[in-house]
CSV table of C-alpha atoms in Angstrom, one decimal:
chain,number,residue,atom,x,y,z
A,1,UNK,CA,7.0,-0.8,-11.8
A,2,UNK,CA,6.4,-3.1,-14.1
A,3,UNK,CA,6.6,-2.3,-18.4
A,4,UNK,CA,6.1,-4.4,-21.1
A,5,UNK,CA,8.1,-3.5,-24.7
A,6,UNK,CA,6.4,-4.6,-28.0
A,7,UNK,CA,9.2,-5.2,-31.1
A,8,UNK,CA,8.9,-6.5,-34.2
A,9,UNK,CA,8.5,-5.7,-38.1
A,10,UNK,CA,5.9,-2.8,-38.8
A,11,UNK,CA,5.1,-4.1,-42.1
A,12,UNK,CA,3.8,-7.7,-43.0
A,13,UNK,CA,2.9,-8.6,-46.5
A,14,UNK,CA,0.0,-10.0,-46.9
A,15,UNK,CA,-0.2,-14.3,-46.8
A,16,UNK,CA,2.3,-14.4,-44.3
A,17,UNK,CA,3.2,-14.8,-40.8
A,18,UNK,CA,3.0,-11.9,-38.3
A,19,UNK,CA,5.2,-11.6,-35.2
A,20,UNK,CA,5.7,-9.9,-32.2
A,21,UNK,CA,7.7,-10.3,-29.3
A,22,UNK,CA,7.2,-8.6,-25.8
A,23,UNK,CA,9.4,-8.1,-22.8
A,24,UNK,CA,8.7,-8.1,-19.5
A,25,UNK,CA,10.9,-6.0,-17.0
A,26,UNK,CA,10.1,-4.7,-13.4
A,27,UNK,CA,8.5,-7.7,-12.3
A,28,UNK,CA,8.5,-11.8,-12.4
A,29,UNK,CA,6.7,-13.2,-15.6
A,30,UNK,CA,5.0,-15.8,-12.8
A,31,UNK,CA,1.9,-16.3,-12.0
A,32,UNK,CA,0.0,-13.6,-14.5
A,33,UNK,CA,-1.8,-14.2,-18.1
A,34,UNK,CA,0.4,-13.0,-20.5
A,35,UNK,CA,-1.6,-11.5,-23.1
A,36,UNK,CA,-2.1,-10.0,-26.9
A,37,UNK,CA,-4.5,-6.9,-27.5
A,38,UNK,CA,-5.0,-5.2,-31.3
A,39,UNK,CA,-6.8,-2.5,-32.2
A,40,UNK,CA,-7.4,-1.7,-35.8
A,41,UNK,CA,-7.1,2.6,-36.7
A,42,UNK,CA,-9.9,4.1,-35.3
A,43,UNK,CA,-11.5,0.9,-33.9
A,44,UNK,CA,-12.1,-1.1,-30.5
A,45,UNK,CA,-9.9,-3.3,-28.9
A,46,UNK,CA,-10.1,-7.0,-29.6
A,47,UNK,CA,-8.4,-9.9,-27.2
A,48,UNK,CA,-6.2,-12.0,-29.0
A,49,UNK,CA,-5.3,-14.5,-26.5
A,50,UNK,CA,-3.0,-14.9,-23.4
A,51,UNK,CA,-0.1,-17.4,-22.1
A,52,UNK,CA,0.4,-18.8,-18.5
A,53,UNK,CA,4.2,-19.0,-17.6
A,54,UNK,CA,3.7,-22.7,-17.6
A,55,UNK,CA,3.3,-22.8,-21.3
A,56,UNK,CA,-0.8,-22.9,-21.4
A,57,UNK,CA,-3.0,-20.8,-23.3
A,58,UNK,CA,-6.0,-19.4,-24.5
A,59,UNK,CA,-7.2,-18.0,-27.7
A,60,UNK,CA,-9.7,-16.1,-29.4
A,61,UNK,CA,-12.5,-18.4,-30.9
A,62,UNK,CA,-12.3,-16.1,-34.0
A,63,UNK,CA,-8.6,-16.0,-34.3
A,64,UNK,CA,-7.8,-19.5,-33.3
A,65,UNK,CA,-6.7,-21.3,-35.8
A,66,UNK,CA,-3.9,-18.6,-37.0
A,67,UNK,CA,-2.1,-17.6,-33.4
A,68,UNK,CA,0.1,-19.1,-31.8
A,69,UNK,CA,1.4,-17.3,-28.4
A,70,UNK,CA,4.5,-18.6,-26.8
A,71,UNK,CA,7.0,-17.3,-23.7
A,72,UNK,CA,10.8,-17.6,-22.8
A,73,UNK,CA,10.4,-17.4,-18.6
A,74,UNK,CA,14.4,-16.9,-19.4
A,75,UNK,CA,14.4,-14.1,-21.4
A,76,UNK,CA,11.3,-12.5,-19.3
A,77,UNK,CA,9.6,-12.4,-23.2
A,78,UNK,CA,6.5,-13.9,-24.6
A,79,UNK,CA,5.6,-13.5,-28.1
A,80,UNK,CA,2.2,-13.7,-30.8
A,81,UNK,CA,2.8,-15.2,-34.2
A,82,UNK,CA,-0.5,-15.1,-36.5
A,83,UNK,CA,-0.6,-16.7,-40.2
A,84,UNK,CA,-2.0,-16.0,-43.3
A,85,UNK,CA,-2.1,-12.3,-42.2
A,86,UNK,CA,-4.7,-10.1,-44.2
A,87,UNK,CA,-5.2,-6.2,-44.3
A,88,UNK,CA,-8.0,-6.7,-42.4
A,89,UNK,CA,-4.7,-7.7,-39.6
A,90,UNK,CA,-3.8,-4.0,-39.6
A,91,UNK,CA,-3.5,-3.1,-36.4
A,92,UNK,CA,-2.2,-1.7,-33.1
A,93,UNK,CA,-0.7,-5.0,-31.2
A,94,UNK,CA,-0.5,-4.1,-27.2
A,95,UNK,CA,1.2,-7.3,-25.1
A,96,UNK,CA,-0.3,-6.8,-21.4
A,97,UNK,CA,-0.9,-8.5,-18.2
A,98,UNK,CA,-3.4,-9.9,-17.0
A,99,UNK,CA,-4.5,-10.7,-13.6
A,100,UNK,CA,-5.9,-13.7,-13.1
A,101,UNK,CA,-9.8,-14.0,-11.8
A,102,UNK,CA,-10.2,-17.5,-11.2
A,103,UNK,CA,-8.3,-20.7,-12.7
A,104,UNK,CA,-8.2,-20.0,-16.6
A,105,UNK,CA,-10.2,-16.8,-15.8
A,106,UNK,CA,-8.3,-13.2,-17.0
A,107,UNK,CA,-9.7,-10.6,-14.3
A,108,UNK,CA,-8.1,-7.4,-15.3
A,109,UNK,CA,-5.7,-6.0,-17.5
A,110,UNK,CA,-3.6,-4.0,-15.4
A,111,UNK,CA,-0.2,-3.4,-17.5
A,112,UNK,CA,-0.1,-2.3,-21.1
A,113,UNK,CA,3.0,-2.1,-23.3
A,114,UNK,CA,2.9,1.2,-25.3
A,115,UNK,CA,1.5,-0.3,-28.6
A,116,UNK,CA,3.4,-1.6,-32.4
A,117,UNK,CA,1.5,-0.4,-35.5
A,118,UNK,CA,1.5,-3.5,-37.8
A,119,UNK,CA,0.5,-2.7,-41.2
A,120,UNK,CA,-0.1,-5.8,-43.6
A,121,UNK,CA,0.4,-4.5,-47.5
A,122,UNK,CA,2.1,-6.0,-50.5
B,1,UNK,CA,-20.5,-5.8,-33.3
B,2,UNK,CA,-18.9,-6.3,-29.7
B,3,UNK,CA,-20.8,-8.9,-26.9
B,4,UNK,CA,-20.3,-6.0,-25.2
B,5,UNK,CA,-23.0,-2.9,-25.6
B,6,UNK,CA,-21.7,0.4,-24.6
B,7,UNK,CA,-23.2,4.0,-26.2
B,8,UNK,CA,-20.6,5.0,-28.7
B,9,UNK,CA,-20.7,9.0,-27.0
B,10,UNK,CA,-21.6,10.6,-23.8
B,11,UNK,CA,-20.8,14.1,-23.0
B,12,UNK,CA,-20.6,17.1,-19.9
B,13,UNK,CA,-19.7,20.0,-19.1
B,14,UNK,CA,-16.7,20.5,-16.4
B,15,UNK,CA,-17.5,20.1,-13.0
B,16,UNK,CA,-20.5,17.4,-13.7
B,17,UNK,CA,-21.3,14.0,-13.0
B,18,UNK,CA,-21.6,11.9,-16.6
B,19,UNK,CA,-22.1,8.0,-16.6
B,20,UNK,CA,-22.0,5.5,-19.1
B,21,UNK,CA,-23.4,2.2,-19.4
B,22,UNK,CA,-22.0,-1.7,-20.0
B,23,UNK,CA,-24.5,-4.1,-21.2
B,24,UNK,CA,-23.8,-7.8,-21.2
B,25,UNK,CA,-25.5,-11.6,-20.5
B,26,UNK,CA,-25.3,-14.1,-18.0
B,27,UNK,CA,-22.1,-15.7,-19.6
B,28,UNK,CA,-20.4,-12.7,-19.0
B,29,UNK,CA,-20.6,-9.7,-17.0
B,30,UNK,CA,-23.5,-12.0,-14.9
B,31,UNK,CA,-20.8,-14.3,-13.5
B,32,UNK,CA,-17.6,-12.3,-13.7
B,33,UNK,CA,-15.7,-9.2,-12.9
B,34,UNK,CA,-15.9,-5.9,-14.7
B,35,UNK,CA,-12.9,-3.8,-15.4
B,36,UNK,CA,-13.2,-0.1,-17.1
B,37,UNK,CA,-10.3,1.2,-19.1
B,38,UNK,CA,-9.7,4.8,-20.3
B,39,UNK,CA,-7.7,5.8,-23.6
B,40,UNK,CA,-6.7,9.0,-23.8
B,41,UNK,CA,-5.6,10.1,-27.7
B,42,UNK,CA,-2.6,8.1,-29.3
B,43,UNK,CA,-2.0,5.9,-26.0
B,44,UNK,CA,-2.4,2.8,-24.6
B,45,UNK,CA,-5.5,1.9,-22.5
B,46,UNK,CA,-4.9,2.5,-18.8
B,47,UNK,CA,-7.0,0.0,-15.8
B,48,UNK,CA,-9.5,2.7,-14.2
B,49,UNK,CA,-11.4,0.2,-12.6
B,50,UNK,CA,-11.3,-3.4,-12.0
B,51,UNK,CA,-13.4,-6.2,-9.8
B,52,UNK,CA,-16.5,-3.8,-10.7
B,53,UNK,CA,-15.9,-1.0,-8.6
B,54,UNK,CA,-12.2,-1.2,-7.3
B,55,UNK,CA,-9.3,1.4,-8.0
B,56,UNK,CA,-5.9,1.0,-8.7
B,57,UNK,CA,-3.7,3.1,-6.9
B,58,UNK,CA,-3.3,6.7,-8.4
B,59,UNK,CA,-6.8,7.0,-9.8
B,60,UNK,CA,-8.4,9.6,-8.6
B,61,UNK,CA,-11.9,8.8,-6.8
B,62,UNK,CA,-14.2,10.4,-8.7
B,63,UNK,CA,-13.9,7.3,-10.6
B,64,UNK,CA,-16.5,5.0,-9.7
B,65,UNK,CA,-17.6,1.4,-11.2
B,66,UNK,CA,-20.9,-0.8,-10.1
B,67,UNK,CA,-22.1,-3.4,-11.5
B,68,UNK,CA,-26.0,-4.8,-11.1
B,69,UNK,CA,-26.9,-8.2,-12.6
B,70,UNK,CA,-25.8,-8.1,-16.7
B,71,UNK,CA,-24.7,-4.5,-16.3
B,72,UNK,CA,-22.1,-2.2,-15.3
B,73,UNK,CA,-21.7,1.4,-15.0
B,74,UNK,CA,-18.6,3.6,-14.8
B,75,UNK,CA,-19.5,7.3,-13.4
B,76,UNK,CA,-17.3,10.6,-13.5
B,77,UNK,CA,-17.5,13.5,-11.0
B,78,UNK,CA,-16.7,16.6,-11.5
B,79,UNK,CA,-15.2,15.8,-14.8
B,80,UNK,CA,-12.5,17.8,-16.2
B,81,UNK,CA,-11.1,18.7,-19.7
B,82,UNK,CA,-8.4,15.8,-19.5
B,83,UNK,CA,-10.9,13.3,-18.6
B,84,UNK,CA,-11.9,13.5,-22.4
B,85,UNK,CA,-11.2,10.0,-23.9
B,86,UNK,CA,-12.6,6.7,-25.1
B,87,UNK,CA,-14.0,4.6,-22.1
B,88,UNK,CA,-14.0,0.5,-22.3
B,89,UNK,CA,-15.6,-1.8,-20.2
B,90,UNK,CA,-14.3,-5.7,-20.5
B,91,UNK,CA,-15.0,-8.7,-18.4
B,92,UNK,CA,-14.9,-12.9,-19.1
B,93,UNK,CA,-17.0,-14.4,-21.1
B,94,UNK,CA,-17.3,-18.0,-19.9
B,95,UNK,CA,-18.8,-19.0,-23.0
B,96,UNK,CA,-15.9,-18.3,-25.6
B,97,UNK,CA,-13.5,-18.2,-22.6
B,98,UNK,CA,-11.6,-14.8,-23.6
B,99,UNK,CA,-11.7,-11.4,-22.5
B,100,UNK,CA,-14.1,-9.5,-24.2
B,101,UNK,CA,-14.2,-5.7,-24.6
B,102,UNK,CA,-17.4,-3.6,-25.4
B,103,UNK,CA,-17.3,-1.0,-28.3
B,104,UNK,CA,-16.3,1.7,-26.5
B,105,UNK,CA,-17.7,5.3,-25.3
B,106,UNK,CA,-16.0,8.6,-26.9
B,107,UNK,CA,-16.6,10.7,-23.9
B,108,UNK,CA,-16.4,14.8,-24.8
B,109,UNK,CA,-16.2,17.5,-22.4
B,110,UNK,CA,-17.9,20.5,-23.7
C-alpha cells in the first residue's frame, strides 16, 4: 500500500520561503505525477503543481512564478518550496499521486498523504 | 470562484438516492477524465471515482460517476449517516494544463 508523509515547519513568517518535503513508501516513485495540493481552513482544494520522476514539471498558472517542486528518486522524496509566502499561503499542504491520463495529462489523484497545516504569521 | 461549478449543499434522508452535479467547458471536463473525491471531517480527500465512472477497489457500489458532454454527476444510493462529507469533482484542464478541482458539495444526511 502505498503512503505518502508530509514534514516540515508549521509556521512560516510571512516574505519567506515555504517548504515541504514528502516521502514516498510502499511503492516506486516511477512513472506517476508527483504532486502538491492546499487547502486553506474551511476552503476548497487548489492544485499546486506536480513532478515527473524524470525531473519535469508543471505548475499552477496562478502560483507559477513562486513554486518550485523538486524529487530525490534516492530518497523516494519529492518536495514544494514557494516564496514570498503571504497569509493568504495558510494552508493545508497534501503531497499525492497522481495517475497519469495522457503524456503531461494528471488523470486521478489516487494517493493522499494525511495533510501539514502551514500557517504563515510574523 | 473554481472553473469548476458544483452546488455548495445537497442533502437526504438515509436510505435515498441524492446526486450532485459538476459543471465544466470544453477545455476541461469536454476532453478529459473526471475523478470524484470524498472528505470526510479533519481528513484527507479519498479517490471515489475516477475515469468518469470507475471505482477503486473498496468503494462500495452505490457510488456511481457519469459524465455527459461538459458535465459530470456523482450519485449516492441508499446513503448512510457516514456518507456525510464534502464531495469534489476534478479533471484537466487543457487550457491552464493543471488539475482543477470544483468548489465542492457539503453533502448532509438528515
Amino acid at each position: 500500500q502505498v503512503q505518502l508523509q508530509e514534514s516540515g515547519p508549521g509556521l512560516v513568517k510571512p516574505s519567506e520561503t515555504l517548504s515541504l518535503n514528502c516521502t514516498v513508501s510502499g511503492g516506486s516513485i516511477s512513472s506517476y505525477y508527483w504532486s502538491w495540493i492546499r487547502q486553506p481552513p474551511g476552503k476548497g482544494l487548489e492544485y499546486i503543481g506536480y513532478i515527473y520522476y524524470s525531473g519535469s514539471t508543471k505548475y499552477s498558472p496562478s502560483l507559477k512564478s513562486r513554486v518550485t517542486i523538486s524529487v530525490d528518486t534516492s530518497k523516494s522524496q519529492f518536495s514544494l518550496k514557494l516564496s514570498s509566502v503571504t497569509a493568504a499561503d495558510t494552508a493545508i499542504y497534501y503531497c499525492a499521486r497522481g495517475s497519469i491520463a495522457v503524456a503531461g495529462a494528471v488523470g486521478s489523484i489516487d494517493y493522499w498523504g494525511q495533510g501539514a497545516l502551514v500557517t504563515v504569521s510574523s | 470562484q473554481s472553473v469548476l461549478t458544483q452546488p455548495p449543499s445537497a442533502s437526504g434522508t438515509p436510505g435515498q438516492r441524492v446526486t450532485m452535479s459538476c459543471s465544466g467547458s470544453s477545455s476541461n471536463i469536454g476532453n478529459n477524465y473526471v475523478s470524484w473525491y470524498q472528505q470526510l471531517p479533519g481528513t484527507a480527500p479519498k479517490l471515489l471515482i475516477h475515469r468518469n465512472n470507475q471505482r477503486p477497489s473498496g468503494v462500495p457500489d452505490r457510488f456511481s460517476g457519469s459524465k455527459s458532454g461538459t458535465s459530470a454527476s456523482l450519485a449516492i444510493s441508499g446513503l448512510r449517516s457516514e456518507d456525510e462529507a464534502d464531495y469534489y469533482c476534478a479533471t484537466w484542464d487543457d487550457s491552464l494544463s493543471v488539475v482543477i478541482f470544483g468548489g465542492g458539495t457539503k453533502l448532509t444526511v438528515l
